[in-house]
mmCIF file with all atom_site columns, C-alpha atoms in Angstrom:
data_model
loop_
_atom_site.group_PDB
_atom_site.id
_atom_site.type_symbol
_atom_site.label_atom_id
_atom_site.label_alt_id
_atom_site.label_comp_id
_atom_site.label_asym_id
_atom_site.label_entity_id
_atom_site.label_seq_id
_atom_site.pdbx_PDB_ins_code
_atom_site.Cartn_x
_atom_site.Cartn_y
_atom_site.Cartn_z
_atom_site.occupancy
_atom_site.B_iso_or_equiv
_atom_site.pdbx_formal_charge
_atom_site.auth_seq_id
_atom_site.auth_comp_id
_atom_site.auth_asym_id
_atom_site.auth_atom_id
_atom_site.pdbx_PDB_model_num
ATOM 1   C CA . UNK A 1 1   ? 260.924 104.476 106.124 1.00 0.00 ? 14  UNK A CA 1
ATOM 2   C CA . UNK A 1 2   ? 257.295 105.475 106.585 1.00 0.00 ? 15  UNK A CA 1
ATOM 3   C CA . UNK A 1 3   ? 257.421 107.438 103.357 1.00 0.00 ? 16  UNK A CA 1
ATOM 4   C CA . UNK A 1 4   ? 258.671 104.389 101.473 1.00 0.00 ? 17  UNK A CA 1
ATOM 5   C CA . UNK A 1 5   ? 255.938 102.220 102.966 1.00 0.00 ? 18  UNK A CA 1
ATOM 6   C CA . UNK A 1 6   ? 253.336 104.837 102.064 1.00 0.00 ? 19  UNK A CA 1
ATOM 7   C CA . UNK A 1 7   ? 254.570 104.968 98.480  1.00 0.00 ? 20  UNK A CA 1
ATOM 8   C CA . UNK A 1 8   ? 254.470 101.178 98.310  1.00 0.00 ? 21  UNK A CA 1
ATOM 9   C CA . UNK A 1 9   ? 250.906 101.126 99.617  1.00 0.00 ? 22  UNK A CA 1
ATOM 10  C CA . UNK A 1 10  ? 249.803 103.791 97.113  1.00 0.00 ? 23  UNK A CA 1
ATOM 11  C CA . UNK A 1 11  ? 251.448 101.886 94.280  1.00 0.00 ? 24  UNK A CA 1
ATOM 12  C CA . UNK A 1 12  ? 249.666 98.707  95.333  1.00 0.00 ? 25  UNK A CA 1
ATOM 13  C CA . UNK A 1 13  ? 246.310 100.518 95.453  1.00 0.00 ? 26  UNK A CA 1
ATOM 14  C CA . UNK A 1 14  ? 246.951 102.029 92.026  1.00 0.00 ? 27  UNK A CA 1
ATOM 15  C CA . UNK A 1 15  ? 247.837 98.598  90.633  1.00 0.00 ? 28  UNK A CA 1
ATOM 16  C CA . UNK A 1 16  ? 244.630 97.092  92.037  1.00 0.00 ? 29  UNK A CA 1
ATOM 17  C CA . UNK A 1 17  ? 242.538 99.934  90.614  1.00 0.00 ? 30  UNK A CA 1
ATOM 18  C CA . UNK A 1 18  ? 244.230 99.651  87.215  1.00 0.00 ? 31  UNK A CA 1
ATOM 19  C CA . UNK A 1 19  ? 243.680 95.887  87.166  1.00 0.00 ? 32  UNK A CA 1
ATOM 20  C CA . UNK A 1 20  ? 240.037 96.351  88.122  1.00 0.00 ? 33  UNK A CA 1
ATOM 21  C CA . UNK A 1 21  ? 239.554 98.940  85.391  1.00 0.00 ? 34  UNK A CA 1
ATOM 22  C CA . UNK A 1 22  ? 241.213 96.680  82.818  1.00 0.00 ? 35  UNK A CA 1
ATOM 23  C CA . UNK A 1 23  ? 238.968 93.742  83.756  1.00 0.00 ? 36  UNK A CA 1
ATOM 24  C CA . UNK A 1 24  ? 235.890 95.969  83.651  1.00 0.00 ? 37  UNK A CA 1
ATOM 25  C CA . UNK A 1 25  ? 236.853 97.370  80.269  1.00 0.00 ? 38  UNK A CA 1
ATOM 26  C CA . UNK A 1 26  ? 237.414 93.913  78.781  1.00 0.00 ? 39  UNK A CA 1
ATOM 27  C CA . UNK A 1 27  ? 234.060 92.709  80.147  1.00 0.00 ? 40  UNK A CA 1
ATOM 28  C CA . UNK A 1 28  ? 232.263 95.792  78.760  1.00 0.00 ? 41  UNK A CA 1
ATOM 29  C CA . UNK A 1 29  ? 233.958 95.404  75.383  1.00 0.00 ? 42  UNK A CA 1
ATOM 30  C CA . UNK A 1 30  ? 233.044 91.696  75.216  1.00 0.00 ? 43  UNK A CA 1
ATOM 31  C CA . UNK A 1 31  ? 229.376 92.424  75.972  1.00 0.00 ? 44  UNK A CA 1
ATOM 32  C CA . UNK A 1 32  ? 229.343 95.179  73.364  1.00 0.00 ? 45  UNK A CA 1
ATOM 33  C CA . UNK A 1 33  ? 230.862 92.969  70.678  1.00 0.00 ? 46  UNK A CA 1
ATOM 34  C CA . UNK A 1 34  ? 228.395 90.176  71.439  1.00 0.00 ? 47  UNK A CA 1
ATOM 35  C CA . UNK A 1 35  ? 225.486 92.612  71.075  1.00 0.00 ? 48  UNK A CA 1
ATOM 36  C CA . UNK A 1 36  ? 226.842 93.987  67.796  1.00 0.00 ? 49  UNK A CA 1
ATOM 37  C CA . UNK A 1 37  ? 227.198 90.442  66.470  1.00 0.00 ? 50  UNK A CA 1
ATOM 38  C CA . UNK A 1 38  ? 223.550 89.665  67.298  1.00 0.00 ? 51  UNK A CA 1
ATOM 39  C CA . UNK A 1 39  ? 222.526 92.940  65.672  1.00 0.00 ? 52  UNK A CA 1
ATOM 40  C CA . UNK A 1 40  ? 224.374 92.080  62.457  1.00 0.00 ? 53  UNK A CA 1
ATOM 41  C CA . UNK A 1 41  ? 222.719 88.650  62.396  1.00 0.00 ? 54  UNK A CA 1
ATOM 42  C CA . UNK A 1 42  ? 219.245 90.184  62.785  1.00 0.00 ? 55  UNK A CA 1
ATOM 43  C CA . UNK A 1 43  ? 219.975 92.724  60.043  1.00 0.00 ? 56  UNK A CA 1
ATOM 44  C CA . UNK A 1 44  ? 221.037 89.885  57.743  1.00 0.00 ? 57  UNK A CA 1
ATOM 45  C CA . UNK A 1 45  ? 217.917 87.833  58.523  1.00 0.00 ? 58  UNK A CA 1
ATOM 46  C CA . UNK A 1 46  ? 215.588 90.643  57.438  1.00 0.00 ? 59  UNK A CA 1
ATOM 47  C CA . UNK A 1 47  ? 215.962 89.603  53.788  1.00 0.00 ? 60  UNK A CA 1
ATOM 48  C CA . UNK A 1 48  ? 213.780 86.550  54.417  1.00 0.00 ? 61  UNK A CA 1
ATOM 49  C CA . UNK A 1 49  ? 211.140 88.765  56.050  1.00 0.00 ? 62  UNK A CA 1
ATOM 50  C CA . UNK A 1 50  ? 211.168 91.052  53.008  1.00 0.00 ? 63  UNK A CA 1
ATOM 51  C CA . UNK A 1 51  ? 210.662 88.070  50.680  1.00 0.00 ? 64  UNK A CA 1
ATOM 52  C CA . UNK A 1 52  ? 207.908 86.514  52.811  1.00 0.00 ? 65  UNK A CA 1
ATOM 53  C CA . UNK A 1 53  ? 205.913 89.744  52.837  1.00 0.00 ? 66  UNK A CA 1
ATOM 54  C CA . UNK A 1 54  ? 206.529 90.559  49.176  1.00 0.00 ? 67  UNK A CA 1
ATOM 55  C CA . UNK A 1 55  ? 208.045 93.922  50.011  1.00 0.00 ? 68  UNK A CA 1
ATOM 56  C CA . UNK A 1 56  ? 210.097 96.146  47.745  1.00 0.00 ? 69  UNK A CA 1
ATOM 57  C CA . UNK A 1 57  ? 212.374 98.167  50.016  1.00 0.00 ? 70  UNK A CA 1
ATOM 58  C CA . UNK A 1 58  ? 213.149 101.549 48.491  1.00 0.00 ? 71  UNK A CA 1
ATOM 59  C CA . UNK A 1 59  ? 214.482 103.375 51.562  1.00 0.00 ? 72  UNK A CA 1
ATOM 60  C CA . UNK A 1 60  ? 216.759 102.287 54.400  1.00 0.00 ? 73  UNK A CA 1
ATOM 61  C CA . UNK A 1 61  ? 217.525 104.460 57.418  1.00 0.00 ? 74  UNK A CA 1
ATOM 62  C CA . UNK A 1 62  ? 220.755 103.501 59.165  1.00 0.00 ? 75  UNK A CA 1
ATOM 63  C CA . UNK A 1 63  ? 220.738 104.867 62.696  1.00 0.00 ? 76  UNK A CA 1
ATOM 64  C CA . UNK A 1 64  ? 224.052 105.671 64.336  1.00 0.00 ? 77  UNK A CA 1
ATOM 65  C CA . UNK A 1 65  ? 224.366 104.820 68.007  1.00 0.00 ? 78  UNK A CA 1
ATOM 66  C CA . UNK A 1 66  ? 227.252 105.128 70.437  1.00 0.00 ? 79  UNK A CA 1
ATOM 67  C CA . UNK A 1 67  ? 228.313 101.511 70.020  1.00 0.00 ? 80  UNK A CA 1
ATOM 68  C CA . UNK A 1 68  ? 228.736 101.674 66.253  1.00 0.00 ? 81  UNK A CA 1
ATOM 69  C CA . UNK A 1 69  ? 228.772 105.325 65.116  1.00 0.00 ? 82  UNK A CA 1
ATOM 70  C CA . UNK A 1 70  ? 232.479 105.147 64.176  1.00 0.00 ? 83  UNK A CA 1
ATOM 71  C CA . UNK A 1 71  ? 232.296 101.789 62.390  1.00 0.00 ? 84  UNK A CA 1
ATOM 72  C CA . UNK A 1 72  ? 232.301 101.563 58.593  1.00 0.00 ? 85  UNK A CA 1
ATOM 73  C CA . UNK A 1 73  ? 230.233 98.366  58.592  1.00 0.00 ? 86  UNK A CA 1
ATOM 74  C CA . UNK A 1 74  ? 226.572 99.467  58.501  1.00 0.00 ? 87  UNK A CA 1
ATOM 75  C CA . UNK A 1 75  ? 225.408 95.926  59.311  1.00 0.00 ? 88  UNK A CA 1
ATOM 76  C CA . UNK A 1 76  ? 226.397 96.676  62.929  1.00 0.00 ? 89  UNK A CA 1
ATOM 77  C CA . UNK A 1 77  ? 223.978 99.601  63.163  1.00 0.00 ? 90  UNK A CA 1
ATOM 78  C CA . UNK A 1 78  ? 220.193 99.790  63.706  1.00 0.00 ? 91  UNK A CA 1
ATOM 79  C CA . UNK A 1 79  ? 218.174 99.618  60.476  1.00 0.00 ? 92  UNK A CA 1
ATOM 80  C CA . UNK A 1 80  ? 214.722 100.883 59.532  1.00 0.00 ? 93  UNK A CA 1
ATOM 81  C CA . UNK A 1 81  ? 213.475 99.653  56.144  1.00 0.00 ? 94  UNK A CA 1
ATOM 82  C CA . UNK A 1 82  ? 210.728 101.300 54.109  1.00 0.00 ? 95  UNK A CA 1
ATOM 83  C CA . UNK A 1 83  ? 208.484 100.116 51.282  1.00 0.00 ? 96  UNK A CA 1
ATOM 84  C CA . UNK A 1 84  ? 206.914 103.406 50.181  1.00 0.00 ? 97  UNK A CA 1
ATOM 85  C CA . UNK A 1 85  ? 204.536 101.842 47.654  1.00 0.00 ? 98  UNK A CA 1
ATOM 86  C CA . UNK A 1 86  ? 203.128 99.267  50.081  1.00 0.00 ? 99  UNK A CA 1
ATOM 87  C CA . UNK A 1 87  ? 203.320 101.905 52.853  1.00 0.00 ? 100 UNK A CA 1
ATOM 88  C CA . UNK A 1 88  ? 205.000 99.496  55.216  1.00 0.00 ? 101 UNK A CA 1
ATOM 89  C CA . UNK A 1 89  ? 207.997 99.750  57.493  1.00 0.00 ? 102 UNK A CA 1
ATOM 90  C CA . UNK A 1 90  ? 210.197 97.085  59.048  1.00 0.00 ? 103 UNK A CA 1
ATOM 91  C CA . UNK A 1 91  ? 211.225 97.647  62.659  1.00 0.00 ? 104 UNK A CA 1
ATOM 92  C CA . UNK A 1 92  ? 213.952 95.528  64.244  1.00 0.00 ? 105 UNK A CA 1
ATOM 93  C CA . UNK A 1 93  ? 214.061 95.125  68.014  1.00 0.00 ? 106 UNK A CA 1
ATOM 94  C CA . UNK A 1 94  ? 217.688 94.233  68.695  1.00 0.00 ? 107 UNK A CA 1
ATOM 95  C CA . UNK A 1 95  ? 217.171 93.558  72.400  1.00 0.00 ? 108 UNK A CA 1
ATOM 96  C CA . UNK A 1 96  ? 214.451 90.966  71.732  1.00 0.00 ? 109 UNK A CA 1
ATOM 97  C CA . UNK A 1 97  ? 215.783 89.800  68.331  1.00 0.00 ? 110 UNK A CA 1
ATOM 98  C CA . UNK A 1 98  ? 212.363 90.633  66.915  1.00 0.00 ? 111 UNK A CA 1
ATOM 99  C CA . UNK A 1 99  ? 211.368 91.818  63.439  1.00 0.00 ? 112 UNK A CA 1
ATOM 100 C CA . UNK A 1 100 ? 208.067 93.660  62.986  1.00 0.00 ? 113 UNK A CA 1
ATOM 101 C CA . UNK A 1 101 ? 206.422 94.654  59.702  1.00 0.00 ? 114 UNK A CA 1
ATOM 102 C CA . UNK A 1 102 ? 204.007 97.506  60.320  1.00 0.00 ? 115 UNK A CA 1
ATOM 103 C CA . UNK A 1 103 ? 201.876 99.644  58.033  1.00 0.00 ? 116 UNK A CA 1
ATOM 104 C CA . UNK A 1 104 ? 202.303 103.397 58.058  1.00 0.00 ? 117 UNK A CA 1
ATOM 105 C CA . UNK A 1 105 ? 198.809 103.616 59.529  1.00 0.00 ? 118 UNK A CA 1
ATOM 106 C CA . UNK A 1 106 ? 199.997 101.548 62.514  1.00 0.00 ? 119 UNK A CA 1
ATOM 107 C CA . UNK A 1 107 ? 202.633 104.111 63.420  1.00 0.00 ? 120 UNK A CA 1
ATOM 108 C CA . UNK A 1 108 ? 201.338 105.932 66.492  1.00 0.00 ? 121 UNK A CA 1
ATOM 109 C CA . UNK A 1 109 ? 204.048 108.153 67.903  1.00 0.00 ? 122 UNK A CA 1
ATOM 110 C CA . UNK A 1 110 ? 207.631 108.413 69.066  1.00 0.00 ? 123 UNK A CA 1
ATOM 111 C CA . UNK A 1 111 ? 209.400 109.866 72.074  1.00 0.00 ? 124 UNK A CA 1
ATOM 112 C CA . UNK A 1 112 ? 212.998 110.885 72.748  1.00 0.00 ? 125 UNK A CA 1
ATOM 113 C CA . UNK A 1 113 ? 214.441 110.615 76.234  1.00 0.00 ? 126 UNK A CA 1
ATOM 114 C CA . UNK A 1 114 ? 217.748 112.114 77.285  1.00 0.00 ? 127 UNK A CA 1
ATOM 115 C CA . UNK A 1 115 ? 219.308 111.442 80.696  1.00 0.00 ? 128 UNK A CA 1
ATOM 116 C CA . UNK A 1 116 ? 216.043 109.879 81.842  1.00 0.00 ? 129 UNK A CA 1
ATOM 117 C CA . UNK A 1 117 ? 213.875 112.860 80.895  1.00 0.00 ? 130 UNK A CA 1
ATOM 118 C CA . UNK A 1 118 ? 211.468 113.004 77.991  1.00 0.00 ? 131 UNK A CA 1
ATOM 119 C CA . UNK A 1 119 ? 212.806 115.782 75.778  1.00 0.00 ? 132 UNK A CA 1
ATOM 120 C CA . UNK A 1 120 ? 210.625 115.389 72.722  1.00 0.00 ? 133 UNK A CA 1
ATOM 121 C CA . UNK A 1 121 ? 207.402 113.694 71.725  1.00 0.00 ? 134 UNK A CA 1
ATOM 122 C CA . UNK A 1 122 ? 206.218 113.231 68.144  1.00 0.00 ? 135 UNK A CA 1
ATOM 123 C CA . UNK A 1 123 ? 205.057 116.579 66.859  1.00 0.00 ? 136 UNK A CA 1
ATOM 124 C CA . UNK A 1 124 ? 206.197 119.183 64.393  1.00 0.00 ? 137 UNK A CA 1
ATOM 125 C CA . UNK A 1 125 ? 209.858 118.232 64.049  1.00 0.00 ? 138 UNK A CA 1
ATOM 126 C CA . UNK A 1 126 ? 210.542 121.542 62.362  1.00 0.00 ? 139 UNK A CA 1
ATOM 127 C CA . UNK A 1 127 ? 209.236 123.430 65.383  1.00 0.00 ? 140 UNK A CA 1
ATOM 128 C CA . UNK A 1 128 ? 211.216 125.709 67.684  1.00 0.00 ? 141 UNK A CA 1
ATOM 129 C CA . UNK A 1 129 ? 211.475 123.152 70.480  1.00 0.00 ? 142 UNK A CA 1
ATOM 130 C CA . UNK A 1 130 ? 212.731 120.431 68.173  1.00 0.00 ? 143 UNK A CA 1
ATOM 131 C CA . UNK A 1 131 ? 215.348 122.728 66.705  1.00 0.00 ? 144 UNK A CA 1
ATOM 132 C CA . UNK A 1 132 ? 216.542 123.665 70.165  1.00 0.00 ? 145 UNK A CA 1
ATOM 133 C CA . UNK A 1 133 ? 216.748 120.030 71.246  1.00 0.00 ? 146 UNK A CA 1
ATOM 134 C CA . UNK A 1 134 ? 218.711 118.783 68.261  1.00 0.00 ? 147 UNK A CA 1
ATOM 135 C CA . UNK A 1 135 ? 220.963 121.838 68.352  1.00 0.00 ? 148 UNK A CA 1
ATOM 136 C CA . UNK A 1 136 ? 221.800 121.591 72.056  1.00 0.00 ? 149 UNK A CA 1
ATOM 137 C CA . UNK A 1 137 ? 225.558 121.226 72.681  1.00 0.00 ? 150 UNK A CA 1
ATOM 138 C CA . UNK A 1 138 ? 225.665 121.981 76.408  1.00 0.00 ? 151 UNK A CA 1
ATOM 139 C CA . UNK A 1 139 ? 226.646 119.394 79.007  1.00 0.00 ? 152 UNK A CA 1
ATOM 140 C CA . UNK A 1 140 ? 226.930 115.619 78.792  1.00 0.00 ? 153 UNK A CA 1
ATOM 141 C CA . UNK A 1 141 ? 224.624 112.847 77.653  1.00 0.00 ? 154 UNK A CA 1
ATOM 142 C CA . UNK A 1 142 ? 224.626 109.615 79.643  1.00 0.00 ? 155 UNK A CA 1
ATOM 143 C CA . UNK A 1 143 ? 221.532 108.169 78.015  1.00 0.00 ? 156 UNK A CA 1
ATOM 144 C CA . UNK A 1 144 ? 219.690 108.896 74.783  1.00 0.00 ? 157 UNK A CA 1
ATOM 145 C CA . UNK A 1 145 ? 216.706 106.716 73.934  1.00 0.00 ? 158 UNK A CA 1
ATOM 146 C CA . UNK A 1 146 ? 214.239 106.630 71.056  1.00 0.00 ? 159 UNK A CA 1
ATOM 147 C CA . UNK A 1 147 ? 210.880 104.947 71.693  1.00 0.00 ? 160 UNK A CA 1
ATOM 148 C CA . UNK A 1 148 ? 208.520 104.152 68.810  1.00 0.00 ? 161 UNK A CA 1
ATOM 149 C CA . UNK A 1 149 ? 204.911 103.312 69.588  1.00 0.00 ? 162 UNK A CA 1
ATOM 150 C CA . UNK A 1 150 ? 202.705 101.242 67.267  1.00 0.00 ? 163 UNK A CA 1
ATOM 151 C CA . UNK A 1 151 ? 198.951 100.658 67.090  1.00 0.00 ? 164 UNK A CA 1
ATOM 152 C CA . UNK A 1 152 ? 199.102 96.914  67.638  1.00 0.00 ? 165 UNK A CA 1
ATOM 153 C CA . UNK A 1 153 ? 198.793 94.480  70.507  1.00 0.00 ? 166 UNK A CA 1
ATOM 154 C CA . UNK A 1 154 ? 201.651 92.085  69.768  1.00 0.00 ? 167 UNK A CA 1
ATOM 155 C CA . UNK A 1 155 ? 204.334 94.770  69.742  1.00 0.00 ? 168 UNK A CA 1
ATOM 156 C CA . UNK A 1 156 ? 203.190 98.205  70.840  1.00 0.00 ? 169 UNK A CA 1
ATOM 157 C CA . UNK A 1 157 ? 206.592 99.646  71.664  1.00 0.00 ? 170 UNK A CA 1
ATOM 158 C CA . UNK A 1 158 ? 210.068 99.493  70.128  1.00 0.00 ? 171 UNK A CA 1
ATOM 159 C CA . UNK A 1 159 ? 213.002 100.891 72.105  1.00 0.00 ? 172 UNK A CA 1
ATOM 160 C CA . UNK A 1 160 ? 216.361 102.014 70.737  1.00 0.00 ? 173 UNK A CA 1
ATOM 161 C CA . UNK A 1 161 ? 219.149 103.057 73.089  1.00 0.00 ? 174 UNK A CA 1
ATOM 162 C CA . UNK A 1 162 ? 221.203 105.486 71.042  1.00 0.00 ? 175 UNK A CA 1
ATOM 163 C CA . UNK A 1 163 ? 223.620 106.326 73.845  1.00 0.00 ? 176 UNK A CA 1
ATOM 164 C CA . UNK A 1 164 ? 223.703 103.928 76.763  1.00 0.00 ? 177 UNK A CA 1
ATOM 165 C CA . UNK A 1 165 ? 225.969 101.590 78.685  1.00 0.00 ? 178 UNK A CA 1
ATOM 166 C CA . UNK A 1 166 ? 229.072 103.648 77.976  1.00 0.00 ? 179 UNK A CA 1
ATOM 167 C CA . UNK A 1 167 ? 232.240 102.685 79.835  1.00 0.00 ? 180 UNK A CA 1
ATOM 168 C CA . UNK A 1 168 ? 231.700 103.451 83.553  1.00 0.00 ? 181 UNK A CA 1
ATOM 169 C CA . UNK A 1 169 ? 228.594 105.352 82.400  1.00 0.00 ? 182 UNK A CA 1
ATOM 170 C CA . UNK A 1 170 ? 230.696 108.428 81.721  1.00 0.00 ? 183 UNK A CA 1
ATOM 171 C CA . UNK A 1 171 ? 228.497 109.286 78.781  1.00 0.00 ? 184 UNK A CA 1
ATOM 172 C CA . UNK A 1 172 ? 229.619 111.685 76.056  1.00 0.00 ? 185 UNK A CA 1
ATOM 173 C CA . UNK A 1 173 ? 229.887 115.442 75.757  1.00 0.00 ? 186 UNK A CA 1
ATOM 174 C CA . UNK A 1 174 ? 227.340 117.069 73.462  1.00 0.00 ? 187 UNK A CA 1
ATOM 175 C CA . UNK A 1 175 ? 230.100 118.700 71.450  1.00 0.00 ? 188 UNK A CA 1
ATOM 176 C CA . UNK A 1 176 ? 231.694 115.337 70.643  1.00 0.00 ? 189 UNK A CA 1
ATOM 177 C CA . UNK A 1 177 ? 231.607 113.661 67.243  1.00 0.00 ? 190 UNK A CA 1
ATOM 178 C CA . UNK A 1 178 ? 229.849 110.671 68.814  1.00 0.00 ? 191 UNK A CA 1
ATOM 179 C CA . UNK A 1 179 ? 226.920 112.754 70.057  1.00 0.00 ? 192 UNK A CA 1
ATOM 180 C CA . UNK A 1 180 ? 226.593 114.882 66.929  1.00 0.00 ? 193 UNK A CA 1
ATOM 181 C CA . UNK A 1 181 ? 226.712 111.842 64.622  1.00 0.00 ? 194 UNK A CA 1
ATOM 182 C CA . UNK A 1 182 ? 224.055 110.010 66.632  1.00 0.00 ? 195 UNK A CA 1
ATOM 183 C CA . UNK A 1 183 ? 221.790 113.050 66.742  1.00 0.00 ? 196 UNK A CA 1
ATOM 184 C CA . UNK A 1 184 ? 222.136 113.727 63.024  1.00 0.00 ? 197 UNK A CA 1
ATOM 185 C CA . UNK A 1 185 ? 220.950 110.286 61.924  1.00 0.00 ? 198 UNK A CA 1
ATOM 186 C CA . UNK A 1 186 ? 218.162 110.247 64.524  1.00 0.00 ? 199 UNK A CA 1
ATOM 187 C CA . UNK A 1 187 ? 216.898 113.625 63.343  1.00 0.00 ? 200 UNK A CA 1
ATOM 188 C CA . UNK A 1 188 ? 216.702 112.296 59.780  1.00 0.00 ? 201 UNK A CA 1
ATOM 189 C CA . UNK A 1 189 ? 214.689 109.297 60.961  1.00 0.00 ? 202 UNK A CA 1
ATOM 190 C CA . UNK A 1 190 ? 212.195 111.195 63.114  1.00 0.00 ? 203 UNK A CA 1
ATOM 191 C CA . UNK A 1 191 ? 211.706 113.700 60.298  1.00 0.00 ? 204 UNK A CA 1
ATOM 192 C CA . UNK A 1 192 ? 210.486 110.741 58.237  1.00 0.00 ? 205 UNK A CA 1
ATOM 193 C CA . UNK A 1 193 ? 208.223 109.731 61.121  1.00 0.00 ? 206 UNK A CA 1
ATOM 194 C CA . UNK A 1 194 ? 206.676 113.196 60.935  1.00 0.00 ? 207 UNK A CA 1
ATOM 195 C CA . UNK A 1 195 ? 205.968 112.720 57.233  1.00 0.00 ? 208 UNK A CA 1
ATOM 196 C CA . UNK A 1 196 ? 204.197 109.432 58.023  1.00 0.00 ? 209 UNK A CA 1
ATOM 197 C CA . UNK A 1 197 ? 202.138 111.052 60.777  1.00 0.00 ? 210 UNK A CA 1
ATOM 198 C CA . UNK A 1 198 ? 201.090 113.933 58.549  1.00 0.00 ? 211 UNK A CA 1
ATOM 199 C CA . UNK A 1 199 ? 200.147 111.722 55.600  1.00 0.00 ? 212 UNK A CA 1
ATOM 200 C CA . UNK A 1 200 ? 198.223 109.318 57.830  1.00 0.00 ? 213 UNK A CA 1
ATOM 201 C CA . UNK A 1 201 ? 196.313 112.190 59.444  1.00 0.00 ? 214 UNK A CA 1
ATOM 202 C CA . UNK A 1 202 ? 195.292 113.527 56.017  1.00 0.00 ? 215 UNK A CA 1
ATOM 203 C CA . UNK A 1 203 ? 194.074 110.103 54.945  1.00 0.00 ? 216 UNK A CA 1
ATOM 204 C CA . UNK A 1 204 ? 191.647 109.815 57.865  1.00 0.00 ? 217 UNK A CA 1
#
């Protein structure tokens, strides 16, 4: 009799935990979809900014993040737009729904944080340390953040959470497709940042 009661109690606990997990998952998924919708709207609105500033975009970096790395629709992903001739770049802050047009000479630096620790700061991206960081496949990543700093007062910092707010904050393994895809597109972007930094330094 006791055994039956114990099994019943365990089943009830399991049912409560499963229900709680299901509710949490649905809430997390709803928040994620709402954020992706706002991101797509901001990406679409950038056309008016391009027209207002008379820009001719000749390069677009599409950054993969954990929320959208496996989606075919690039409008759901972070965008960085370049006008090489005018030497201007469009940054989109998806948390603040803010669009910033900045000259290459206003680009100051960038930093990469992983699991709360700064792993890389703008420097020679082809260096030994950078290669080791982008090639690391050991352990798990619960948070990966790119911070871009600009030489301006109205918007001196742009933050991009590449991996964050995963379900139950489990994060992702560094051998997973999610992590490798996110790192690959971020490496391409920061390599471009290094080109900007080098050209700007030569022009001074």
